[in-house]
Every structure is written in C-alpha cells, then in structure tokens.
DNA sequence: GTGAAAGCGCTAACAG
DNA sequence: CTGTTAGCGCTTTCAC
C-alpha cells in the first residue's frame, strides 16, 4: 500500500488536517508540530497524491498539447519551449500526436477533457472537433483558426511569404515555383501561398498531398523540376520540403544557387544546425510558445477575460547559400 | 458547474450506479435503461471525470516520458512512436524535458510520482534520482543503466561503434578521430567510444562538454580539424555532431569524402531527410519504442514479473556519400 | 494552534 | 436488472 496522508498523521501523532496544513503552508502551525510532521514525511517517504488533490480542487495543472507530429523540427522545438515554460509554472504537458487524422484528434480532445486538463494548446489543422467547443474550456490555437472565439497565436505568414518571394525576385529569379502542402488543410502555409500568388505574375503552385510520405515527396518534386527546366527559384512552404528540393536538385545536377535558388520556411534550430546553408524565413518559435502559454494561463486564471484573438509575431529572413 | 454522473442519473431517472454501469459496460442493464442513460449523456454533453475514476481505481493510465530534450531528432522520433503506441493502448504520455539537469530531473520524478503515473520511461542519463527507487514503480530505461533492477532497452552500441569505425578503415582511412559528448555522462555513446578505442591503434577522442551549445561545438570542431590536418576519418557519436563536422569541413575547404570521411550515429528519419548523404549507423528507433512500452506495460500489469534486464536491438550501417 | 467531519466525482460490494 | 452505501486520498470550513 502506498503511504498516505493519514499514515503521516499517525506517525507524527497529529491529525490529517495538520499534515495537510504543513504540506500547503496554510494557517498557523507551531514549529514543533511542523518539524514532527516533516520528519514523518521523510521517514515514510511520503508523496502527496495529486490526483486526490486535483479532485478536490477541480484543478489538475495539466495542459494538453495537440500537434500533428512531434517528429518535425518545428513542432518539437515549439513543444520544448512550451513544456519548459509550463513546467516552470507548475503545469504538466500531455503530448498528443494527431497525425492530422480527424478521428485521432477527436479522441484526444475527449481524453483531455475527461482528464480535466486546465487548458489545451492546439497546433493542428482540423476544424470541427466538437469537443473543443466545451464552454469554458481554455484553448489557444497556434497558427490557425479553430473557431471564432479561440485566440490564435502565430507568425505573420503573409509577410513571411512576401519576404521569401521578394528575396528570390531581388536575386534575379524570373520563374518562381511554389510548393506547398494540401490546400484543404487550413494551415498557415496557405497564407504563404497567397503571398506568393499575389507577388508573382504567373504563379505555379504545386501541392504535395501526403506530408508524411517523403518518398512520394521526392518523386513529386523530381517530376516538378523536370517539368519546369525554366524554373530558377523555388519557394517551399517549409524547410523540410526545401530540403527535399535541395536533394532532388542535387540528384538532377541542377546547381544551387547558380541555376536554381531555394527558400524554405521555419528556420528551426535543427534546420540551422543540419542545413546551415539553407535560406529560409525564421519563425519566432520561442516567442510563439511564450505567447501561447501566457494567453492560456490568462484564460485559465481569468475565464471571462477578453484575450486578444489574434497575435502575429514578426518573422525574419535568414539569407544563406541557397539563394 | 460541470455535468457529473449524478446529473446524468437524475435526468435519466436512474441511480448513479446504473449510469456508471452503462459507462463501463459492466453488469446487466436493460436496453431501455441503457438508451435512456445514453440519451441523457448526450443531452447533457457529459464527459466522465477520469480524475475521480483514477482516484478510485488507483490507476491513472498515465506514463511519464523523461528525455533530455524533445528538440532532438532522435528523441522526438522515439517520443512519437512511444506516444502513438501508448495512445493505442489507452495510455497518456506526460512529456518531461530534463535538459540533462539533475535538479530538473529530480523535480520531474517527484511530480510524476505525485501524479500517480502508472510507469515511467526514462531516456536521460542521470543516475541517483532517488525518487526512481520507489519500490514497485514500473520504470524502463532506454539506452542506459539507471539502477541494477531497472530494465534497459537500447541498441547494440558497441557493435554500432565497431561497424562505423571498421567502415572507415575499410574505406582506407588511416587516421580516424572520434568526437563524443562528455565522458562523465553515462550515455550509450560511451560504448561507441569504447568500440572506437578498441579498434583504432592510436585513438584520438575529443569530448564536447556542452551538448546544447552548437556555437561552441562548431568552434571546438574547427579547432580539432585544424590541429589534425592528417585526419582522414571522423566517427561522430551522433548525427548532429557529424552534421557540424560536415559544415566545418566545408568551411575549411576540406573535401568530403575525398579528403575526410565522416560517419554519424542515429539515422533518424529527420537526418535521412535533411542530410541524406550522411553515412551513419541507424538505430531501430521504432523497435526500441515498441520494446520499451511493452516491457513497461508488462511491469505495470504484472508487478512481480521478471522482465529481462537488458535488450539490445540490432543496428544497421547506412552507407552514403560522406564515406 | 489543532482536530472532526463533510465532500470532490466516481465505482463496487452487497442487497433486493 | 437496479439502487443504497461506503470510500478512494485529500482539503477545508467550522469548532474548540
């Protein structure tokens, strides 16, 4: 049997109430009693049961974090910051990889609500998860609109897209291709696409249907590059796609940046480390994490507060050797 | 106020027990009653409170996952698999980034125990976290020895190291350098180092003290390469270090693989995608995840079972253009 | 300063 | 087939 508060009380020769008081530093306790209790806690190697505490307090200090897959440098960096900040504040993070599947995301939402999480941070792109519509459930979305009442935190994707494309133009590109994920997902990359289409005269946008199949991705990009020998610039909607473009260009003996210039998007620490020569748009990932958590905490502490519904943090163009 | 089981019972005109029974599919219930209850659940949009359930059952279906940082391709891939498997089995994962700091790790351990997790998977390298020694707390360690009674799952690091070094030798390298993390951390990379030192005549091993500071890492590697112009092979203890070697070699105009051959270690999906030309030792990450989870589940279901204490899964040499 | 008692939301004997 | 009751481990009024 696990040691419980009552055992500590018995051992210290006091009542459960008293033990609870020293545990929570509440009310008046004589030094002597406090010491007896602390001694008993140590002797018995007692760990307070947070489940029982949560049940009573109706506060679990749990946060749900729902993202497409943690195995993506952007999300893993975001998750690292979010978890770090939360743990500093005494919150614990439940990790959920939705794999962009609606049924999984719904199941996660139910699970999180059942577990009485104090709030949820969602960075995945499925609308219509009814469970998120629980009244009074604090939610913050990263980089996409979940519903009209849920605050969104993200970076300025439209400006980011413009900066990327303008940079290619400035570098002399005449024929710029854009490669993006599926349109039907309401991802932030759609704003990057829009910027591209607004800036370029004859936009040529390609969609990669399955973002999780890199084999397919490489094949598609090979096809695209073969079909467009005139292309001298690529704006990829994220760095992983840019990396594949780089690889394919290499295989096809297309010299980068001489014949073809490539700009990615995200600028994670991992990319900067593994692909330091990639020109990219860097998102303020740490700021996004901080802002989301602080908004969520605000919503939790103060349920009726009117959080600003949209926050777009500035991005930065990192010029390297691929342009 | 949140809807609770009692509200559902009232609405359906039955007792709480009955509601609980339909929720858990236990005992006999007439179809009529079941339907009334289900209707009430839907009407009220009721979500059972798992906290209360856990308190009663003494089972939370929570798993703690402690790792150095999720923002590392190896750990994020591992975490993805682990979380996926757990969620299939109805378990939820609490993410903990220890950042290799002892005090953080201790705090996480206390937190996890306080939250009554059913088990913990630890992939970080600090021994001496007393809290892990809670009797009857199911723990599985990935890739390192936590204590004599805790099962370890990992890949065959010694053989992996040998394969890497032998490959360099086979490719004609005469002067091979090894670059590793700090020795005092009891990481699995120490076995890779040992293999290197056993295989090479005049081993030259360098330690990078701060694994989180890439600036420092690049500077150190630059110094190493300048000091050893005779070096024609590098065995890096992980792919991130290998990537930095590649970058530095590039800056110093050392041609890879002609003048210098480089082998990394880990072979994550991310590396294969971003650095497809890197020769590396690929770990069976999905297998490691599966094995760890299944061992942990076994320990949870069957506390006195004698799990095999060591499981080492086979690795694979991926030959690419850096050798 | 300290304790007794009620209750957080749910489940499982045990009756009927 | 269904309801009554007690209790999971903790916290908090309210007395003393």
XYZ file of C-alpha atoms (C1' of nucleotides) in Angstrom:
678
model
C 0.000 0.000 0.000
C 1.134 3.496 -0.730
C 1.781 5.825 2.181
C -0.946 8.336 2.569
C -1.542 11.487 4.471
C -3.271 9.596 7.224
C -0.203 7.435 7.789
C 1.922 10.510 8.106
C -0.570 11.962 10.566
C -0.488 8.855 12.724
C 3.261 8.682 12.712
C 3.567 12.335 13.667
C 0.825 11.979 16.251
C -1.307 14.718 14.751
C -4.489 14.944 12.708
C -4.670 14.711 8.915
C -5.684 18.345 8.836
C -2.428 19.355 10.398
C -0.400 17.390 7.913
C -2.331 18.968 5.096
C -1.575 22.344 6.583
C 2.160 21.869 6.649
C 2.027 20.424 3.141
C 0.280 23.514 1.867
C 1.786 26.052 4.206
C -1.594 27.251 5.241
C -2.782 28.517 8.613
C -0.844 28.592 11.852
C 1.306 25.700 12.882
C 3.788 25.600 15.704
C 7.356 24.970 14.724
C 7.404 21.851 16.815
C 4.428 20.302 15.071
C 5.743 21.269 11.672
C 9.005 19.553 12.403
C 7.343 16.396 13.645
C 5.284 16.269 10.514
C 8.199 16.923 8.221
C 10.136 14.218 9.949
C 7.286 11.757 9.483
C 7.017 12.685 5.819
C 10.653 11.968 5.348
C 10.623 8.777 7.401
C 7.778 7.354 5.428
C 8.981 8.744 2.109
C 5.570 10.235 1.551
C 4.452 11.721 -1.753
C 1.155 13.619 -1.685
C -1.393 12.211 -4.099
C -2.032 14.880 -6.686
C -4.980 13.001 -8.090
C -6.884 13.329 -4.850
C -5.807 16.921 -4.592
C -6.979 17.632 -8.119
C -10.317 16.021 -7.492
C -10.942 18.309 -4.628
C -9.521 21.461 -6.126
C -11.016 20.991 -9.575
C -7.682 21.996 -10.947
C -5.259 19.476 -12.351
C -2.394 21.648 -13.553
C -2.444 19.621 -16.720
C -2.193 21.152 -20.179
C -2.920 19.250 -23.366
C -0.614 19.870 -26.313
C -2.038 18.642 -29.613
C 0.173 18.739 -32.673
C 0.467 16.843 -35.963
C 3.676 15.035 -35.074
C 6.379 15.753 -32.567
C 8.848 14.322 -35.056
C 9.069 17.516 -37.010
C 11.648 20.094 -36.059
C 9.171 22.932 -35.934
C 6.784 21.194 -33.575
C 9.453 19.616 -31.452
C 11.092 22.973 -30.896
C 7.752 24.522 -30.088
C 6.943 21.658 -27.733
C 10.263 22.017 -25.974
C 9.651 25.672 -25.235
C 6.050 25.148 -24.257
C 6.853 22.289 -21.923
C 9.723 24.215 -20.352
C 7.615 27.239 -19.644
C 4.727 25.161 -18.318
C 6.936 23.146 -16.032
C 8.356 26.364 -14.582
C 4.808 27.360 -13.763
C 3.915 24.044 -12.209
C 1.971 22.723 -15.178
C 2.427 19.363 -16.810
C 2.085 18.708 -20.507
C 0.220 15.802 -22.076
C 1.601 15.127 -25.519
C -0.800 14.279 -28.354
C 0.303 13.493 -31.912
C -2.783 13.791 -34.076
C -1.013 12.754 -37.286
C -3.521 15.115 -38.893
C -6.198 12.452 -38.533
C -9.584 13.739 -37.577
C -10.624 10.693 -35.575
C -7.413 10.731 -33.593
C -7.787 14.388 -32.862
C -11.332 13.900 -31.664
C -10.285 11.050 -29.424
C -7.520 13.187 -27.962
C -9.910 16.023 -27.296
C -12.292 13.744 -25.412
C -9.426 12.259 -23.494
C -8.069 15.637 -22.482
C -11.444 16.870 -21.342
C -12.084 13.657 -19.439
C -8.776 14.143 -17.719
C -9.843 17.573 -16.635
C -6.958 19.406 -18.234
C -6.923 23.053 -17.271
C -6.368 24.074 -20.878
C -5.286 22.972 -24.339
C -2.816 24.286 -26.876
C -3.719 23.109 -30.349
C -1.350 23.298 -33.302
C -3.112 21.091 -35.732
C -5.388 21.873 -38.558
C -8.679 20.135 -38.169
C -11.671 22.224 -37.547
C -14.878 20.734 -36.423
C -13.645 18.907 -33.373
C -16.834 19.394 -31.402
C -15.194 18.656 -28.109
C -13.173 21.839 -28.374
C -16.427 23.694 -28.135
C -16.897 22.807 -24.489
C -17.909 26.059 -22.931
C -15.272 27.474 -20.644
C -12.518 25.175 -21.765
C -9.466 27.387 -22.199
C -7.898 26.800 -25.605
C -5.233 28.596 -27.572
C -4.553 27.726 -31.192
C -1.188 28.136 -32.787
C -1.100 29.371 -36.329
C -4.650 28.635 -37.426
C -8.260 29.465 -36.791
C -10.099 26.843 -34.818
C -13.247 28.771 -34.151
C -14.154 32.443 -33.951
C -13.736 32.612 -30.200
C -10.421 30.843 -29.801
C -7.323 33.029 -29.691
C -4.718 32.379 -32.369
C -1.005 32.907 -31.943
C 1.316 32.682 -34.885
C 3.766 34.461 -37.037
C 2.982 36.766 -39.858
C 2.719 34.183 -42.594
C 1.642 36.524 -45.333
C 4.556 38.884 -44.781
C 6.849 35.882 -44.429
C 5.721 34.582 -47.792
C 6.222 38.007 -49.330
C 9.702 38.327 -47.914
C 10.668 34.934 -49.276
C 9.350 35.582 -52.762
C 10.619 39.150 -52.893
C 14.044 37.894 -51.946
C 14.003 35.468 -54.870
C 12.930 38.265 -57.173
C 15.658 40.522 -55.827
C 18.142 37.788 -56.538
C 17.056 37.874 -60.148
C 14.686 34.923 -60.333
C 12.307 35.130 -63.285
C 10.432 31.890 -62.929
C 9.497 31.021 -59.390
C 7.641 27.898 -58.364
C 5.817 27.413 -55.091
C 5.499 24.054 -53.397
C 3.043 23.664 -50.560
C 1.047 21.054 -48.647
C -2.548 20.132 -49.366
C -4.877 23.135 -49.825
C -7.757 21.571 -47.991
C -5.875 21.721 -44.734
C -6.353 25.160 -43.343
C -2.742 25.508 -42.418
C -0.846 28.731 -42.010
C 1.082 27.831 -45.120
C -1.932 28.879 -47.143
C -1.149 32.496 -46.326
C 2.379 31.929 -47.525
C 0.912 30.608 -50.739
C -1.319 33.628 -51.055
C 1.630 35.959 -50.693
C 3.407 34.076 -53.444
C 0.424 34.216 -55.735
C -0.026 37.920 -55.098
C 3.570 38.705 -55.883
C 4.331 36.582 -58.905
C 2.879 37.108 -62.347
C 2.291 33.558 -63.465
C 2.177 31.616 -60.260
C 2.824 27.904 -60.459
C 1.819 26.261 -57.232
C 2.181 22.563 -56.534
C 0.549 20.702 -53.713
C 2.054 17.720 -52.007
C -0.839 15.593 -50.881
C 0.761 13.394 -48.301
C 3.013 15.301 -45.967
C 4.149 12.175 -44.166
C 5.463 10.255 -47.145
C 8.866 11.578 -48.076
C 9.371 9.022 -50.811
C 6.317 10.392 -52.569
C 7.509 13.901 -51.872
C 10.857 13.347 -53.548
C 9.211 11.732 -56.557
C 6.769 14.600 -56.921
C 9.458 17.215 -56.678
C 11.581 15.390 -59.224
C 8.633 15.454 -61.585
C 8.070 19.136 -60.955
C 11.679 20.079 -61.609
C 11.788 18.042 -64.785
C 8.606 19.601 -65.997
C 9.923 23.109 -65.343
C 13.501 23.323 -66.567
C 12.986 27.075 -66.841
C 12.427 27.416 -63.090
C 15.134 29.422 -61.388
C 13.545 29.854 -57.972
C 11.562 27.749 -55.514
C 9.680 28.976 -52.524
C 8.964 25.914 -50.398
C 6.307 26.315 -47.742
C 8.512 24.707 -45.126
C 12.114 23.714 -44.620
C 11.520 20.001 -44.964
C 10.123 20.496 -48.432
C 13.026 22.836 -49.182
C 15.438 20.124 -48.076
C 13.896 17.659 -50.461
C 14.105 20.213 -53.268
C 17.761 20.610 -52.484
C 18.323 16.883 -52.569
C 16.465 16.424 -55.839
C 18.235 19.368 -57.462
C 21.462 17.753 -56.432
C 20.488 14.443 -57.995
C 19.475 16.164 -61.200
C 22.750 18.081 -61.272
C 20.988 21.384 -61.004
C 23.387 23.755 -59.290
C 22.062 25.682 -56.299
C 22.063 28.663 -56.147
C 23.539 29.299 -59.602
C 20.771 27.678 -61.633
C 18.119 27.381 -59.002
C 17.558 29.348 -55.809
C 15.622 27.876 -52.929
C 13.936 29.492 -49.931
C 12.378 27.492 -47.142
C 10.257 28.422 -44.155
C 10.533 27.860 -40.389
C 14.205 28.271 -39.537
C 14.238 25.886 -36.604
C 17.369 25.254 -34.592
C 17.522 21.785 -36.114
C 17.487 23.104 -39.652
C 20.056 25.736 -38.848
C 22.230 23.026 -37.496
C 21.736 20.385 -40.160
C 21.244 22.590 -43.185
C 23.041 25.791 -42.313
C 23.271 26.842 -45.947
C 19.505 26.995 -46.488
C 17.967 30.417 -46.951
C 14.744 30.486 -45.016
C 12.163 32.511 -43.180
C 12.694 32.143 -39.487
C 9.685 31.943 -37.225
C 9.941 33.271 -33.664
C 9.256 29.874 -32.161
C 10.178 30.744 -28.609
C 8.001 33.845 -28.733
C 5.119 31.847 -30.125
C 5.500 29.392 -27.258
C 5.683 32.122 -24.637
C 2.731 33.998 -26.003
C 0.539 30.925 -26.306
C 1.274 29.755 -22.811
C 0.744 33.159 -21.308
C -2.561 33.578 -23.119
C -3.651 30.159 -21.982
C -2.711 30.862 -18.382
C -4.589 34.074 -18.544
C -7.650 32.271 -19.836
C -7.319 29.703 -17.068
C -6.941 32.188 -14.239
C -9.466 34.548 -15.575
C -12.093 32.711 -17.613
C -14.034 35.736 -18.730
C -11.118 37.815 -19.803
C -11.145 39.011 -23.343
C -7.884 37.776 -24.707
C -6.848 39.403 -27.944
C -7.990 36.981 -30.586
C -5.060 37.311 -32.924
C -1.373 37.726 -32.283
C 1.072 37.640 -35.139
C 4.718 37.770 -34.278
C 7.346 39.065 -36.704
C 9.461 36.746 -38.813
C 12.916 37.199 -40.184
C 14.638 36.407 -43.466
C 17.787 34.332 -42.997
C 19.896 34.639 -46.108
C 22.279 31.791 -46.724
C 23.897 29.961 -49.627
C 20.860 28.578 -51.396
C 19.931 31.983 -52.817
C -20.654 23.757 -12.910
C -19.564 20.730 -14.876
C -22.083 17.997 -15.531
C -21.472 14.991 -13.396
C -22.611 11.447 -13.252
C -25.279 12.348 -10.751
C -26.806 14.872 -13.133
C -26.970 12.243 -15.817
C -28.614 9.850 -13.366
C -31.250 12.379 -12.406
C -32.009 13.247 -15.979
C -32.320 9.609 -16.944
C -34.343 8.864 -13.841
C -31.987 6.163 -12.608
C -29.356 5.771 -9.933
C -25.737 6.789 -10.305
C -24.730 3.153 -10.235
C -26.728 2.456 -13.317
C -25.100 5.270 -15.171
C -21.710 4.041 -14.095
C -22.655 0.618 -15.354
C -23.529 1.759 -18.826
C -20.401 3.884 -18.905
C -18.253 0.887 -18.104
C -20.338 -1.778 -19.780
C -20.458 -3.787 -16.636
C -23.256 -5.997 -15.318
C -26.719 -6.414 -16.773
C -28.683 -3.439 -17.932
C -31.919 -3.475 -19.851
C -31.781 -1.961 -23.278
C -34.389 0.550 -22.309
C -32.416 1.847 -19.367
C -29.218 1.918 -21.360
C -30.871 4.018 -24.002
C -32.309 6.439 -21.517
C -28.892 6.847 -19.970
C -27.146 7.275 -23.281
C -29.685 9.854 -24.255
C -29.114 11.766 -21.041
C -25.367 11.625 -21.545
C -25.753 13.096 -24.965
C -28.288 15.705 -23.907
C -26.067 16.941 -21.163
C -22.857 16.546 -23.147
C -21.418 14.613 -20.273
C -17.739 13.664 -20.022
C -16.833 11.221 -17.264
C -14.275 12.613 -14.843
C -11.175 10.490 -15.193
C -9.602 12.067 -12.153
C -12.310 10.700 -9.900
C -12.099 7.405 -11.686
C -8.344 7.250 -11.234
C -8.608 8.067 -7.569
C -10.844 5.133 -7.043
C -9.099 2.684 -9.318
C -5.583 3.586 -8.275
C -4.694 3.532 -11.910
C -4.260 6.685 -13.918
C -3.242 5.367 -17.327
C -0.555 7.989 -17.316
C 3.013 7.300 -18.396
C 5.886 9.679 -17.763
C 8.396 10.135 -20.551
C 11.629 11.749 -19.405
C 14.197 12.716 -22.007
C 16.977 15.293 -22.372
C 15.195 17.423 -24.943
C 12.391 16.675 -27.335
C 14.058 19.033 -29.769
C 16.487 16.430 -30.964
C 15.573 14.214 -33.875
C 16.422 11.006 -32.071
C 14.274 11.741 -29.049
C 11.433 13.277 -30.972
C 11.195 10.245 -33.204
C 11.320 7.974 -30.189
C 8.683 10.067 -28.452
C 6.426 9.948 -31.478
C 6.483 6.163 -31.567
C 6.116 5.812 -27.825
C 3.198 8.200 -27.644
C 1.484 6.526 -30.604
C 1.744 3.096 -29.092
C 0.640 4.301 -25.678
C -2.346 6.142 -27.033
C -3.447 2.991 -28.880
C -3.382 1.243 -25.548
C -5.313 3.931 -23.749
C -2.326 5.474 -22.024
C -1.437 9.119 -21.982
C 2.078 10.491 -22.041
C 3.413 13.275 -19.848
C 6.362 14.917 -21.557
C 9.395 15.897 -19.461
C 12.490 17.624 -20.890
C 15.205 17.229 -18.297
C 17.785 19.228 -20.257
C 20.228 16.854 -18.577
C 19.915 18.857 -15.376
C 19.875 16.810 -12.238
C 17.590 19.117 -10.299
C 15.074 19.236 -13.117
C 15.083 15.508 -13.427
C 14.512 15.094 -9.715
C 11.634 17.524 -9.781
C 10.081 15.652 -12.705
C 10.401 12.356 -10.899
C 8.637 13.729 -7.836
C 5.953 15.246 -9.998
C 5.334 12.029 -11.882
C 5.098 10.003 -8.710
C 2.805 12.574 -7.135
C 0.597 12.332 -10.169
C 0.388 8.614 -9.720
C 1.713 7.699 -13.138
C 1.442 4.003 -13.804
C 5.004 3.891 -15.099
C 7.941 5.885 -16.418
C 10.161 5.610 -19.464
C 13.472 7.326 -18.847
C 15.907 8.194 -21.600
C 18.185 10.523 -19.795
C 21.477 9.949 -18.192
C 21.412 10.936 -14.584
C 21.744 8.257 -12.051
C 20.993 8.883 -8.472
C 17.496 10.219 -8.815
C 16.285 8.776 -5.551
C 12.669 9.066 -6.491
C 13.102 6.414 -9.155
C 13.826 3.999 -6.370
C 10.239 3.996 -5.180
C 9.505 0.363 -4.670
C 7.049 -1.023 -7.181
C 7.211 1.923 -9.530
C 7.450 0.430 -13.014
C 10.344 2.005 -14.905
C 12.064 1.186 -18.150
C 15.277 2.920 -19.148
C 16.253 3.485 -22.734
C 19.888 3.084 -23.603
C 21.482 3.361 -20.175
C 21.701 1.785 -16.774
C 19.675 3.569 -14.146
C 19.984 1.000 -11.416
C 20.612 -2.740 -11.304
C 16.929 -3.625 -11.182
C 15.612 -1.426 -13.953
C 15.296 -2.990 -17.399
C 17.278 -1.319 -20.170
C 16.283 -1.253 -23.804
C 18.636 0.017 -26.419
C 20.587 -0.779 -29.487
C 23.883 -2.519 -29.636
C 26.103 0.493 -29.225
C 29.371 -1.354 -29.085
C 28.730 -3.196 -32.317
C 27.434 0.009 -33.850
C 30.642 1.784 -32.962
C 32.654 -1.065 -34.392
C 30.705 -1.051 -37.636
C 31.216 2.669 -38.026
C 34.958 2.562 -37.403
C 35.501 -0.601 -39.417
C 33.725 1.021 -42.310
C 36.097 3.970 -42.174
C 39.044 1.593 -42.068
C 37.640 -0.360 -44.999
C 37.388 2.856 -46.919
C 41.088 3.352 -46.399
C 41.190 5.799 -43.504
C 44.496 5.802 -41.674
C 43.900 8.479 -39.128
C 40.498 8.386 -37.531
C 39.277 10.825 -34.910
C 36.381 10.247 -32.582
C 34.193 13.056 -31.298
C 31.833 12.382 -28.422
C 29.897 14.102 -25.670
C 31.103 14.495 -22.093
C 32.517 11.274 -20.567
C 31.012 11.868 -17.185
C 27.528 11.368 -18.557
C 26.888 7.679 -18.637
C 25.369 7.802 -22.067
C 25.209 4.962 -24.532
C 27.713 6.846 -26.645
C 30.407 5.719 -24.256
C 30.114 2.214 -25.680
C 30.522 3.667 -29.134
C 33.652 5.358 -27.902
C 34.931 2.135 -26.432
C 34.451 0.335 -29.739
C 36.434 3.073 -31.431
C 39.232 2.892 -28.928
C 39.372 -0.883 -29.201
C 39.615 -0.812 -32.955
C 41.988 2.017 -33.662
C 45.684 1.982 -32.875
C 46.235 5.500 -31.704
C 42.810 6.665 -30.717
C 42.211 10.385 -30.572
C 38.982 11.090 -28.773
C 37.567 14.541 -28.228
C 34.820 15.433 -25.835
C 32.347 18.202 -26.402
C 31.418 19.473 -22.989
C 28.211 21.322 -23.692
C 25.879 19.389 -25.932
C 23.377 22.199 -26.099
C 25.655 24.928 -27.381
C 26.178 24.484 -31.082
C 28.267 27.598 -31.408
C 30.766 26.120 -29.001
C 30.508 22.822 -30.808
C 31.414 24.327 -34.172
C 34.321 26.225 -32.667
C 35.648 23.095 -30.983
C 35.404 21.033 -34.115
C 37.128 23.724 -36.141
C 39.976 23.644 -33.653
C 40.146 19.857 -33.807
C 40.275 19.758 -37.585
C 42.936 22.413 -37.711
C 45.015 20.593 -35.152
C 44.768 17.339 -37.083
C 45.336 18.050 -40.753
C 46.348 14.406 -41.130
C 42.889 13.185 -40.117
C 41.096 11.390 -42.921
C 38.172 9.947 -40.981
C 35.791 11.062 -38.253
C 33.467 8.903 -36.259
C 30.987 11.256 -34.607
C 28.982 9.811 -31.753
C 25.752 11.190 -33.132
C 24.428 12.689 -36.331
C 24.192 16.222 -35.004
C 27.895 16.236 -34.264
C 28.505 14.693 -37.684
C 26.486 17.480 -39.277
C 28.628 20.083 -37.589
C 31.773 18.276 -38.753
C 30.420 18.394 -42.270
C 29.717 22.090 -42.006
C 33.130 22.890 -40.590
C 34.919 20.744 -43.176
C 33.034 22.660 -45.803
C 34.124 25.986 -44.344
C 37.739 24.843 -44.188
C 37.543 23.620 -47.778
C 38.213 20.056 -46.771
C 36.525 17.866 -49.345
C 34.225 15.138 -48.049
C 34.625 12.230 -48.687
C 37.812 12.632 -50.736
C 39.983 14.128 -48.013
C 37.872 13.360 -44.995
C 35.252 10.692 -44.429
C 32.555 11.124 -41.824
C 30.272 8.627 -40.110
C 27.496 9.654 -37.751
C 25.174 7.738 -35.481
C 21.372 7.508 -35.090
C 19.955 7.595 -38.602
C 16.671 9.248 -37.692
C 14.035 9.989 -40.290
C 14.853 13.670 -39.897
C 18.513 13.174 -40.658
C 17.740 10.943 -43.609
C 15.547 13.654 -44.917
C 17.731 16.665 -44.249
C 21.132 15.111 -44.673
C 20.558 12.173 -46.989
C 24.212 12.000 -47.961
C 25.459 11.296 -44.444
C 26.810 7.830 -43.763
C 25.546 6.763 -40.385
C 24.611 3.945 -38.057
C 20.876 3.601 -37.970
C 19.211 2.745 -34.688
C 15.974 0.756 -34.725
C 14.017 3.549 -33.104
C 10.572 2.129 -33.664
C 11.657 -1.217 -32.239
C 13.178 0.485 -29.231
C 9.899 2.279 -28.648
C 7.821 -0.864 -29.039
C 10.030 -2.912 -26.783
C 10.187 -0.297 -24.057
C 6.456 0.227 -23.996
C 5.711 -3.465 -23.986
C 8.156 -4.077 -21.157
C 6.654 -1.226 -19.199
C 3.115 -2.490 -19.731
C 4.211 -5.891 -18.620
C 5.713 -4.434 -15.467
C 2.510 -2.497 -14.830
C 0.148 -5.418 -15.315
C 2.350 -7.857 -13.558
C 4.476 -6.128 -10.951
C 6.486 -9.138 -9.870
C 7.353 -10.383 -13.280
C 10.984 -10.767 -14.032
C 11.457 -8.702 -17.134
C 14.689 -9.387 -18.951
C 17.011 -6.708 -17.718
C 18.797 -5.995 -20.969
C 17.559 -5.876 -24.536
C 19.833 -4.739 -27.290
C 18.366 -4.379 -30.719
C 20.446 -4.619 -33.888
C 21.670 -1.555 -35.727
C 22.440 -1.061 -39.367
C 25.134 0.732 -41.336
C 23.737 3.181 -43.860
C 26.405 3.948 -46.408
C 26.044 7.247 -48.184
C 28.216 9.896 -49.787
C 30.233 11.086 -46.796
C 32.404 7.949 -46.827
C -2.708 26.147 17.205
C -5.199 21.933 16.236
C -8.973 18.410 15.160
C -13.637 16.364 13.442
C -16.426 15.882 9.720
C -18.082 16.548 5.183
C -17.355 16.120 0.380
C -14.705 16.475 -4.519
C -16.961 12.537 -8.681
C -16.780 8.083 -9.304
C -17.042 2.742 -8.560
C -18.021 -1.672 -6.409
C -19.749 -4.598 -2.926
C -23.949 -6.006 -1.330
C -28.822 -6.124 -1.180
C -33.150 -6.572 -3.157
C -31.871 -5.939 -13.613
C -31.330 -1.822 -10.354
C -30.431 1.012 -6.050
C -28.035 2.010 -1.388
C -23.934 2.750 0.747
C -19.236 3.338 1.679
C -14.882 5.012 0.410
C -10.589 6.212 -2.979
C -6.840 10.496 -0.521
C -7.071 14.922 0.101
C -8.694 19.815 1.650
C -11.470 22.911 4.069
C -14.988 25.027 6.793
C -16.132 25.225 11.495
C -15.487 24.299 16.164
C -12.557 24.128 20.309
